[in-house]
mmCIF file of C-alpha atoms in Angstrom:
data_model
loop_
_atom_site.group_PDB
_atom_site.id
_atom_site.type_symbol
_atom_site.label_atom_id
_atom_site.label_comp_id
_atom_site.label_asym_id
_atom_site.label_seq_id
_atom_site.Cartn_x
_atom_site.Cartn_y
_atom_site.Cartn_z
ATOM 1 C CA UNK Q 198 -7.360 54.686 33.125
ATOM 2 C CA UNK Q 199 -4.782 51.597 31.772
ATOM 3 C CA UNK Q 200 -7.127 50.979 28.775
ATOM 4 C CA UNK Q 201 -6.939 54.801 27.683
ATOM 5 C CA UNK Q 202 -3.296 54.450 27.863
ATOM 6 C CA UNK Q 203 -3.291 50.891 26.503
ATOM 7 C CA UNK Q 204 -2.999 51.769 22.834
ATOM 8 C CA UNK Q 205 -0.366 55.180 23.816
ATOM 9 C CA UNK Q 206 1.920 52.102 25.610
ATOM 10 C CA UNK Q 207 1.918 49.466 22.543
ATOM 11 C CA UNK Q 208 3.084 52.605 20.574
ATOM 12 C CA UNK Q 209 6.002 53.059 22.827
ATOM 13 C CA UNK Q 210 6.857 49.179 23.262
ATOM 14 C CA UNK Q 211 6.513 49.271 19.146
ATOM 15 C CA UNK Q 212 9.543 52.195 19.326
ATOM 16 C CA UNK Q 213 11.982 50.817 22.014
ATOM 17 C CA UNK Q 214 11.226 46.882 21.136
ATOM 18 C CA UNK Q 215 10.473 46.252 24.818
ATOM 19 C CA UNK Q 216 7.513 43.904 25.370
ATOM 20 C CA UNK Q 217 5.313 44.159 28.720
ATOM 21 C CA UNK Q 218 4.759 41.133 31.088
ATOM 22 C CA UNK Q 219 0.793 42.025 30.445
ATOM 23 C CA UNK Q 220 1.145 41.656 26.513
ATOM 24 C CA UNK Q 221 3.231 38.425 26.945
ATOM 25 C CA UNK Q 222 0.599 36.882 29.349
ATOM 26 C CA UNK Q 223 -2.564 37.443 26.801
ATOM 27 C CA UNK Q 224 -0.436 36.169 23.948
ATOM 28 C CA UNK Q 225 0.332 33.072 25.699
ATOM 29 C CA UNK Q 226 -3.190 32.779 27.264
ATOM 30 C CA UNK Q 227 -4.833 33.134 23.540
ATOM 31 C CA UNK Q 228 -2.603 30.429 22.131
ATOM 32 C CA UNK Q 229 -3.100 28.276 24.793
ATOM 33 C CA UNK Q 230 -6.742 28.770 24.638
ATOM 34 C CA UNK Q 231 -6.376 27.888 20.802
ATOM 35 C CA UNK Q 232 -4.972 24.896 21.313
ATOM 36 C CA UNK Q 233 -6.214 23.289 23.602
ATOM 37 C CA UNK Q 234 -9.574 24.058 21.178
ATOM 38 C CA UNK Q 235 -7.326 22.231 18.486
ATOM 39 C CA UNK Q 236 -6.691 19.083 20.518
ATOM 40 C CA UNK Q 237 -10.195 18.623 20.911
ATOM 41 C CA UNK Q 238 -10.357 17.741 17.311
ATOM 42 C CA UNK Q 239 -7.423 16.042 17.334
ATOM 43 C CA UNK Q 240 -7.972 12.843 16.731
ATOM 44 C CA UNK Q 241 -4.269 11.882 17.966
ATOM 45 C CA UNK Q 242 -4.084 13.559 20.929
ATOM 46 C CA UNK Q 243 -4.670 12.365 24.877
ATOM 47 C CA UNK Q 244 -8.076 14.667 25.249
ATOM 48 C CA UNK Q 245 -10.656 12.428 26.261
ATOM 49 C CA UNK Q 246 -13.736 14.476 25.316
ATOM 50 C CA UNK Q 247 -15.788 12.139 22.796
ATOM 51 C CA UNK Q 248 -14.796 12.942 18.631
ATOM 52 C CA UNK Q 249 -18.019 13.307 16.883
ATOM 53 C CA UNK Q 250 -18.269 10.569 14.274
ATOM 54 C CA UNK Q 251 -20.578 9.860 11.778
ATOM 55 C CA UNK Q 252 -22.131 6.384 11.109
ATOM 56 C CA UNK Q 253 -22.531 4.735 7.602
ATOM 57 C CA UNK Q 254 -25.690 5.682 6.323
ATOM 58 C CA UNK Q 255 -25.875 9.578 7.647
ATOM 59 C CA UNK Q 256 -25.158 12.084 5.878
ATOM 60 C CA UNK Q 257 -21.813 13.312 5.240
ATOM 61 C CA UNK Q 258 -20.484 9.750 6.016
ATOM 62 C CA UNK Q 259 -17.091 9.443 4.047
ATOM 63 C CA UNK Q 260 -17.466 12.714 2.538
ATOM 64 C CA UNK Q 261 -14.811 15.591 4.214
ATOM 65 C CA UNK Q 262 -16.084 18.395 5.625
ATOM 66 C CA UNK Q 263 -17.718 21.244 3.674
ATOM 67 C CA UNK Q 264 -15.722 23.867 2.333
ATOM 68 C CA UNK Q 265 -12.459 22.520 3.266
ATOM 69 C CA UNK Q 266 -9.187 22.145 1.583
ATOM 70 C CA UNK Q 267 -9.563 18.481 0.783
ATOM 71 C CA UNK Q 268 -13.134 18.923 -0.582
ATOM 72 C CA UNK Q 269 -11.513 21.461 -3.042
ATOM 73 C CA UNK Q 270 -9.157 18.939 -3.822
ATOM 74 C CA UNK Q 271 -11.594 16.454 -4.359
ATOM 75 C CA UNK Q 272 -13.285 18.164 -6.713
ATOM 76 C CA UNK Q 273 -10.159 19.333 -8.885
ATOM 77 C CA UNK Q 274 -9.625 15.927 -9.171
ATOM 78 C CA UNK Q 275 -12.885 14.678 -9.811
ATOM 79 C CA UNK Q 276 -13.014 17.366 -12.784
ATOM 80 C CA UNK Q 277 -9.740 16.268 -14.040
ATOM 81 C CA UNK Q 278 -10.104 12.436 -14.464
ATOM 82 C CA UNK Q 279 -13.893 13.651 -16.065
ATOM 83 C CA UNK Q 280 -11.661 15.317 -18.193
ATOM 84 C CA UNK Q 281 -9.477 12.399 -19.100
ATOM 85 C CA UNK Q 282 -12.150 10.490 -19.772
ATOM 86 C CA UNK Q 283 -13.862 12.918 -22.366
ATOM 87 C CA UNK Q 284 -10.374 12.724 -24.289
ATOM 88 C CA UNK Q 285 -10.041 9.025 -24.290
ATOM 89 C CA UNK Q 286 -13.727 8.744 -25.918
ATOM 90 C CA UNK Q 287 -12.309 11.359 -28.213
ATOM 91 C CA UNK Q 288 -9.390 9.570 -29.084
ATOM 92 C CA UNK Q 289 -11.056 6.595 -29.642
ATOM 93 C CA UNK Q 290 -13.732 8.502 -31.908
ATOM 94 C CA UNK Q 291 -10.713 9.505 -34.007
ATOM 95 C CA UNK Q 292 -8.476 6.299 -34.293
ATOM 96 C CA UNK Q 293 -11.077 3.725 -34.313
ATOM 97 C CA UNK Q 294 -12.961 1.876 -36.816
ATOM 98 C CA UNK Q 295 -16.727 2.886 -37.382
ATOM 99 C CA UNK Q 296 -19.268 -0.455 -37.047
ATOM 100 C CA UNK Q 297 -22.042 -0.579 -38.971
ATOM 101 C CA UNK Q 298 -24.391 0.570 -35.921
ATOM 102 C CA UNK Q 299 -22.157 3.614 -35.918
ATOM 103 C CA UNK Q 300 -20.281 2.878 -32.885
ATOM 104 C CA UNK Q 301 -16.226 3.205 -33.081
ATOM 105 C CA UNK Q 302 -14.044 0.053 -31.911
ATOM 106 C CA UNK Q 303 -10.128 0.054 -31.651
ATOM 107 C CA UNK Q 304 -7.990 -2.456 -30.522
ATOM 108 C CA UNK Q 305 -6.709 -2.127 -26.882
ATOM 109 C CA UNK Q 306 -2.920 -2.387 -28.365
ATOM 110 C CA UNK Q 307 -3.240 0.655 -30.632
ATOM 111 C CA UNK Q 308 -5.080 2.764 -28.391
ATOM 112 C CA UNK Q 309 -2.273 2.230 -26.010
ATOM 113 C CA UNK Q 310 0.221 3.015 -28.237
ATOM 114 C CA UNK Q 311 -1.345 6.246 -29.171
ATOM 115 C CA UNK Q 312 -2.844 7.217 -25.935
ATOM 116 C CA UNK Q 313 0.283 6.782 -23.644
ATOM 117 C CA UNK Q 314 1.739 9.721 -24.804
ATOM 118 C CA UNK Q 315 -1.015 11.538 -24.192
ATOM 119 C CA UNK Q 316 -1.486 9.570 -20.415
ATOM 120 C CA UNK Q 317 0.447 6.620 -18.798
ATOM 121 C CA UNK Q 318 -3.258 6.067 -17.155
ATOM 122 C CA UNK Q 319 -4.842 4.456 -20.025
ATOM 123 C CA UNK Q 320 -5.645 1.224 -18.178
ATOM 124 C CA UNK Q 321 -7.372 3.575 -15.493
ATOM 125 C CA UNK Q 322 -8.962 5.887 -17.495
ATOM 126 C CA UNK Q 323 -10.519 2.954 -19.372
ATOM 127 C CA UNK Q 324 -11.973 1.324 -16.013
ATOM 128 C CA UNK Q 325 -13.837 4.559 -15.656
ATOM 129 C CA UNK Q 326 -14.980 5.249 -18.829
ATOM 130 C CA UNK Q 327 -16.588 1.557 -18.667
ATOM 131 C CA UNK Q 328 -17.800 2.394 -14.902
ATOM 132 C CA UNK Q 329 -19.749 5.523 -16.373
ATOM 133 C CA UNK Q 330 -21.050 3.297 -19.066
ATOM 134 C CA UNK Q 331 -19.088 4.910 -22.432
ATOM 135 C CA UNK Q 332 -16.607 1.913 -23.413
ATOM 136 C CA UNK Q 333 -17.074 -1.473 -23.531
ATOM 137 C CA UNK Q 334 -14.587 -4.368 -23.739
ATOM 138 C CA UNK Q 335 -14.417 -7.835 -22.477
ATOM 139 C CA UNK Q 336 -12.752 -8.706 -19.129
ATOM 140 C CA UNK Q 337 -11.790 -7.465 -15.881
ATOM 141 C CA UNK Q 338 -8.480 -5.858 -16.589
ATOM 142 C CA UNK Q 339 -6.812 -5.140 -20.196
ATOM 143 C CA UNK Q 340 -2.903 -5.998 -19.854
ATOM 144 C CA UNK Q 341 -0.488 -4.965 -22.144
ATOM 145 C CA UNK Q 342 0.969 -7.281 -24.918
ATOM 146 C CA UNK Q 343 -1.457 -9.456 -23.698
ATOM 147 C CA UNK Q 344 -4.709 -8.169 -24.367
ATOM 148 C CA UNK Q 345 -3.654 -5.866 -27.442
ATOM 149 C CA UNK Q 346 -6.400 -7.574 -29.749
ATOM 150 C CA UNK Q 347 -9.041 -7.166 -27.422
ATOM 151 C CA UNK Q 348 -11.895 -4.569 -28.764
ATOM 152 C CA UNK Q 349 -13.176 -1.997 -27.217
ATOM 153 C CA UNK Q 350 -15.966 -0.079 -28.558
ATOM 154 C CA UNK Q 351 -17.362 3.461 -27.465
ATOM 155 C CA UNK Q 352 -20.897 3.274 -26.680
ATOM 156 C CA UNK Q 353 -23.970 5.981 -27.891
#
């Protein structure tokens, strides 16, 4: 009989404001229930249950979990710095000097000049472009001032 006239007394409650004891108690009993589901994962937290944790070499070691937030965010910012790196190779296409084997070499001090007002990442974006095998140029590091006559040549 109190569950047919469950829905009747929420209607009522919703019209004067007033709250039952009953309503209170299954709020309070869900978000307790909820968190203490939380803490479990909570890797900052006194519960002692054992956190799953993956070990080098299985998969989805260093990697966040599927479909979250930061995998999204990974990915935006994977695409991005891809994109960077396109329009550094592009930049250098335009500004540099074609070699006889048809590949186009600049000098580290006037890319920088023209780049950085396109990025202040140029150093960076350079690093990756060599990582993924599309620029070439002697040394670890380029500095500014410093290294301004080194070459650096796009590769086929």
């Amino acid at each position: 009989m109190a569950t047919n006239n469950a829905p009747k007394l929420r209607e009522a409650e919703a019209d004067t404001g007033e709250v039952s004891v009953k309503g209170l108690t299954q709020s309070w009993l869900k978000w307790s229930s909820d968190h203490q589901e939380y803490q479990k994962c909570n890797p900052f937290s006194n519960y002692q249950a054992p956190a799953v944790q993956l070990q080098r070499g299985q998969e989805g070691y260093g990697r966040p979990p599927e479909g979250s937030k930061t995998e999204l965010r990974g990915q935006d910012a994977h695409s991005h710095v891809s994109r960077e790196v396109l329009e550094l190779c592009q930049v250098i296409r335009e500004i540099g000097e074609r070699q006889e084997d048809g590949r186009a070499v600049v000098q580290f001090g006037t890319l920088f000049e023209h780049y950085v007002s396109i990025s202040n990442k140029v150093v960076g974006v350079l690093l990756r472009a060599r990582r993924q095998g599309l620029v070439h140029f002697e040394g670890e590091m380029l500095w500014q001032g410093r290294d301004d006559q080194v070459l650096i040549s796009l590769l086929p």
